[in-house]
C-alpha positions as MATLAB code, in Angstrom:
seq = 'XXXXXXXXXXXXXXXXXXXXXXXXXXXXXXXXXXXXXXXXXXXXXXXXXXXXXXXXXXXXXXXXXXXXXXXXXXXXXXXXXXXXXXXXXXXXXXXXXXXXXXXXXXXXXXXXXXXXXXXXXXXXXXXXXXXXXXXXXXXXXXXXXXXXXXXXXXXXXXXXXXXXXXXXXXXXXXXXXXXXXXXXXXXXXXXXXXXXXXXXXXXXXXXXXXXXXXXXXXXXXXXXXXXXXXXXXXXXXXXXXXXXXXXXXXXXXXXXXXXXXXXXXXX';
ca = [
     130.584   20.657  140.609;
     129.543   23.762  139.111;
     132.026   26.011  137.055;
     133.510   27.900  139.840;
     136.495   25.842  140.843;
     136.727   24.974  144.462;
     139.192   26.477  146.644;
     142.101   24.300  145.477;
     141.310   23.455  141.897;
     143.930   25.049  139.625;
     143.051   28.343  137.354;
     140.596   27.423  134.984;
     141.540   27.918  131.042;
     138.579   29.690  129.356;
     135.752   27.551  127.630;
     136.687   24.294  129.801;
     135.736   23.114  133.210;
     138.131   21.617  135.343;
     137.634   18.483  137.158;
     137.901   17.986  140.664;
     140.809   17.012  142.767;
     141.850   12.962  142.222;
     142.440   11.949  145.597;
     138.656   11.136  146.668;
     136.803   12.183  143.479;
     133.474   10.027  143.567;
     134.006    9.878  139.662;
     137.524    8.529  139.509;
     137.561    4.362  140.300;
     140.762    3.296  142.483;
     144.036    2.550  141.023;
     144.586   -0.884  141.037;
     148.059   -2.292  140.611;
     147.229   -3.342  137.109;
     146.011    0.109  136.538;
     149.440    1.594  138.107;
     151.392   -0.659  135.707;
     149.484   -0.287  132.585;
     150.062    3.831  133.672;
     153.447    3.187  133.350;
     152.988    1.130  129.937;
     152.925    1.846  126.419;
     150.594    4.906  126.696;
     152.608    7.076  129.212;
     155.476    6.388  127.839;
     153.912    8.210  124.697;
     152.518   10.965  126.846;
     155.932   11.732  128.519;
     157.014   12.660  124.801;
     153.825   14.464  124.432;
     154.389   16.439  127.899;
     157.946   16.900  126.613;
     156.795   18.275  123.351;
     154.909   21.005  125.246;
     151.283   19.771  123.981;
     149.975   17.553  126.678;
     145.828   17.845  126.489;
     146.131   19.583  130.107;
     147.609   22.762  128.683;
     146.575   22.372  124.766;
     145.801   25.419  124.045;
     146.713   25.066  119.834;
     149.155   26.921  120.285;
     152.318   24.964  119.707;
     150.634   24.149  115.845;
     151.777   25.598  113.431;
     149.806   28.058  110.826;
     147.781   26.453  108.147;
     150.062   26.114  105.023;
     153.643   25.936  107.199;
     156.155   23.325  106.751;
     155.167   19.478  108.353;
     154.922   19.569  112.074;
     157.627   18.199  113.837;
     155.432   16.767  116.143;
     153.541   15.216  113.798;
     154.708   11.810  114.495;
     153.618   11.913  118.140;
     150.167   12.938  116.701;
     149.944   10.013  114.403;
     151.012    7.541  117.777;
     148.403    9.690  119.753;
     145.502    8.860  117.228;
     146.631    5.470  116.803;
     146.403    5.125  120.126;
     142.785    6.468  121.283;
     140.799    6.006  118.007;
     138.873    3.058  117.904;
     137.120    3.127  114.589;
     134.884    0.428  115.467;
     131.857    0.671  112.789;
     129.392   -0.790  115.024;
     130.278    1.923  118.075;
     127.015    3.682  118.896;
     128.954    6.458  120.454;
     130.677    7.073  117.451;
     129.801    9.613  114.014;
     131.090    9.219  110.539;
     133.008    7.047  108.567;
     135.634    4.390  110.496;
     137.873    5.018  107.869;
     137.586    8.731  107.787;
     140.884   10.652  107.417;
     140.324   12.197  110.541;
     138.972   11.319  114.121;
     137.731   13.877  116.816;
     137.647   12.183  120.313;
     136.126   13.865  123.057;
     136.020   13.254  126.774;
     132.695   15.154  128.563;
     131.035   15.070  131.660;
     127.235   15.919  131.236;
     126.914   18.073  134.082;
     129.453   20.570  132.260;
     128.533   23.730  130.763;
     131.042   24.068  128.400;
     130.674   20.639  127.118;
     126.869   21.677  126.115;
     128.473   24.334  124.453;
     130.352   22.564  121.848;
     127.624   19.979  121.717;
     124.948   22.928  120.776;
     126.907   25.452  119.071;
     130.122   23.466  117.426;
     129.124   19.801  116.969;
     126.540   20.626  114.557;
     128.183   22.568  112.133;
     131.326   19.803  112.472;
     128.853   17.335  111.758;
     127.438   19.074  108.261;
     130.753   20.098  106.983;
     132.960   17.165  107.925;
     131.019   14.139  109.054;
     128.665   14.475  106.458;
     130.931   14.889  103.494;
     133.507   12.001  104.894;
     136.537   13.993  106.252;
     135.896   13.438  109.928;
     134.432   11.031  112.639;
     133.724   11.767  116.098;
     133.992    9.815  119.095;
     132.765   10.278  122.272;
     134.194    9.370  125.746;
     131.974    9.557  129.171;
     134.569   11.558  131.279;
     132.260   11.890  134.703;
     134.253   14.018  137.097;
     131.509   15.418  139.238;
     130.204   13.163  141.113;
     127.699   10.546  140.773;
     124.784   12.474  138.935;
     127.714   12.779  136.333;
     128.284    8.975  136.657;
     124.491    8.339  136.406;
     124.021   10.635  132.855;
     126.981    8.829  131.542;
     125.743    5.537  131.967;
     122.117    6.309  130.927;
     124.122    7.557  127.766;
     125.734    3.914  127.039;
     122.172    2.435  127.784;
     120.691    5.061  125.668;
     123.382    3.627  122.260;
     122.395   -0.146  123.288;
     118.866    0.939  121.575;
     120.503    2.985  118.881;
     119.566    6.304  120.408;
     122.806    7.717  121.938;
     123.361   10.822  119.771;
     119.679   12.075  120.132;
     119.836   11.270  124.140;
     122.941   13.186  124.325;
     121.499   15.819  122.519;
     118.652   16.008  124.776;
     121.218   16.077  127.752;
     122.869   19.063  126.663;
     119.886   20.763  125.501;
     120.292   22.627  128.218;
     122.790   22.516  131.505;
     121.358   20.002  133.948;
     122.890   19.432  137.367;
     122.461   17.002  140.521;
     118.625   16.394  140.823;
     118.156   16.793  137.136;
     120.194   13.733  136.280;
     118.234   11.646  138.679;
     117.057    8.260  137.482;
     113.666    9.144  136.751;
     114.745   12.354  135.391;
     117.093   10.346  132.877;
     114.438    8.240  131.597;
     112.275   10.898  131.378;
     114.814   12.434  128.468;
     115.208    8.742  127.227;
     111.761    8.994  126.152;
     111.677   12.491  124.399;
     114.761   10.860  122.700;
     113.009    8.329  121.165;
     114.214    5.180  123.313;
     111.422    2.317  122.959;
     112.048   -0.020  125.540;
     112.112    2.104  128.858;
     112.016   -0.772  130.872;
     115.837   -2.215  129.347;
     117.032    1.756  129.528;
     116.731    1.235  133.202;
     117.925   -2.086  133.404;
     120.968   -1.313  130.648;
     121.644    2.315  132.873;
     122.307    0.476  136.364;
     123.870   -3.139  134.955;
     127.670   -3.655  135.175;
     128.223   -3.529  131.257;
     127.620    0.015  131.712;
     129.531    1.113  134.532;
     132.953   -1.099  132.678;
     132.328    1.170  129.611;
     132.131    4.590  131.585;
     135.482    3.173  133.347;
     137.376    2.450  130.018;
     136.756    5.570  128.930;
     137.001    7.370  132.150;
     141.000    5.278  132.545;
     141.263    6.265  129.381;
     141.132   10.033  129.675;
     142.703    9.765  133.040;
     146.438    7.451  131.649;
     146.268   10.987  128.884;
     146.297   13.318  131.221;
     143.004   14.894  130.457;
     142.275   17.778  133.577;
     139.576   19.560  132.616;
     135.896   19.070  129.995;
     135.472   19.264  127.347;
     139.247   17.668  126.025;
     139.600   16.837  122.818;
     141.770   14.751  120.711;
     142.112   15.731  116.532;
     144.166   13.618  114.297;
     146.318   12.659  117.494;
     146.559   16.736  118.379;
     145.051   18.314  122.035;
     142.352   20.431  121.895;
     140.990   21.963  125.221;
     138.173   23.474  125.925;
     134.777   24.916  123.804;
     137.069   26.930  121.524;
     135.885   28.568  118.546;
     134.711   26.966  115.584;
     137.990   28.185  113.860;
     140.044   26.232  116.011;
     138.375   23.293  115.167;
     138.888   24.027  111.155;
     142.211   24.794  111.908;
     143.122   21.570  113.416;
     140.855   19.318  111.114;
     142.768   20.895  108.540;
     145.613   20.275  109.397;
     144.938   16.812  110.788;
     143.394   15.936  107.017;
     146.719   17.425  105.308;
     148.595   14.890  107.179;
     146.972   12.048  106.547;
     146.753   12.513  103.170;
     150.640   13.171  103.362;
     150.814    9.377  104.181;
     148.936    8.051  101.317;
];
């Protein structure tokens, strides 16, 4: 799906793409009843306060924080519940930069085929990366969020296979070099950017990209993003707060910040 919104699709918030319609979506899997019931579990439950609170990830727009320097958020303990909830802080995750025990985590849920997404990833992630991640204050996380279609599906699972090699930040950064759609995220295509990204073993790329392993860890995350709420790429998640969209640097300061204060507020 490109960035123009098809004829239904609700009115799109500026710097994020919204995903298709849920009913039929090629990159949703069916609701099982497990599914349905662990919807209705812990992580709703939190999301109904978040929705109540006004700061669900569908219409985060930072505005319901308050200025840097203000009295503690009142929301602050649904933040904490939030992070506690979707950061994993595994050390060994290959889709995963920075510290597991940094003050802050960033969790983001992208599709590959979005514009917006290769935004961030050009323009944002890399100044994140020098002034946070490198000096300790921040990890990020990724999510594969594929919500258009199966070339979307494809580049996310050629990203997994990419981090069983060790090489999933510098194939993602080859993905969103530049926006690639449909035919571009072909198979052959995907390999193609596995080499310039310095994957060895092309042969296991292929094998990893089409196993099962794969396609369970697109789903987790995919669930994942779907039980939050999360309608449109890029979403993001700081220190528990919602972040939509490729916002400006600034925002991302602002919320780090913020998130950083608060943790430190614990210790």
């Amino acid at each position: 799906m490109s960035e123009k919104a098809a004829k239904k699709a609700p009115a799109k918030t500026p710097g994020k793409t919204p995903r298709k319609s849920p009913a039929k979506g090629p990159g949703k899997p069916a609701l099982t009843p497990a599914r349905r019931l662990a919807a209705i579990g812990a992580v709703l439950a939190l999301l109904v306060a978040v929705v109540a609170a006004g700061i669900a990830i569908a219409g985060g727009s930072g505005k319901h924080r308050p200025a840097a320097g203000s009295s503690a958020d009142p929301q602050q303990k649904v933040y904490d519940q939030v992070e506690r909830t979707t950061s994993r802080r595994e050390k060994a995750d290959p889709l995963a930069l920075g510290r597991a025990d940094a003050p802050v985590v960033l969790v983001e849920y992208a599709d590959y085929q979005c514009s917006f997404c290769g935004r961030f990833t050009r323009e944002s992630q890399p100044e994140l990366i020098k002034k946070y991640v490198d000096t300790g204050v921040l990890r990020m996380e990724f999510r594969n969020f594929p919500i258009f279609g199966e070339p979307s599906s494809r580049a996310a699972r050629a990203s997994w296979a990419a981090g069983q090699q060790g090489r999933f930040w510098q194939f993602h950064d080859e993905l969103y070099a530049k926006t690639r759609k449909g035919a571009a995220l072909a198979e052959d295509k995907l390999v193609d950017l596995a080499r310039d990204a310095g994957i060895k073993d092309l042969d296991r790329f292929r094998t990893d990209m089409n196993g099962s392993a794969a396609e369970a860890a697109v789903n987790k995350d995919q669930e994942e993003g779907y039980r939050l709420g999360v309608q449109s790429t890029p979403s993001f998640l700081v220190g528990g707060r919602p972040l939509a969209g490729a916002q400006p640097m600034s925002e991302f300061e602002q919320a780090i910040e913020q998130a950083k204060a608060a943790a430190g507020a614990k210790k």
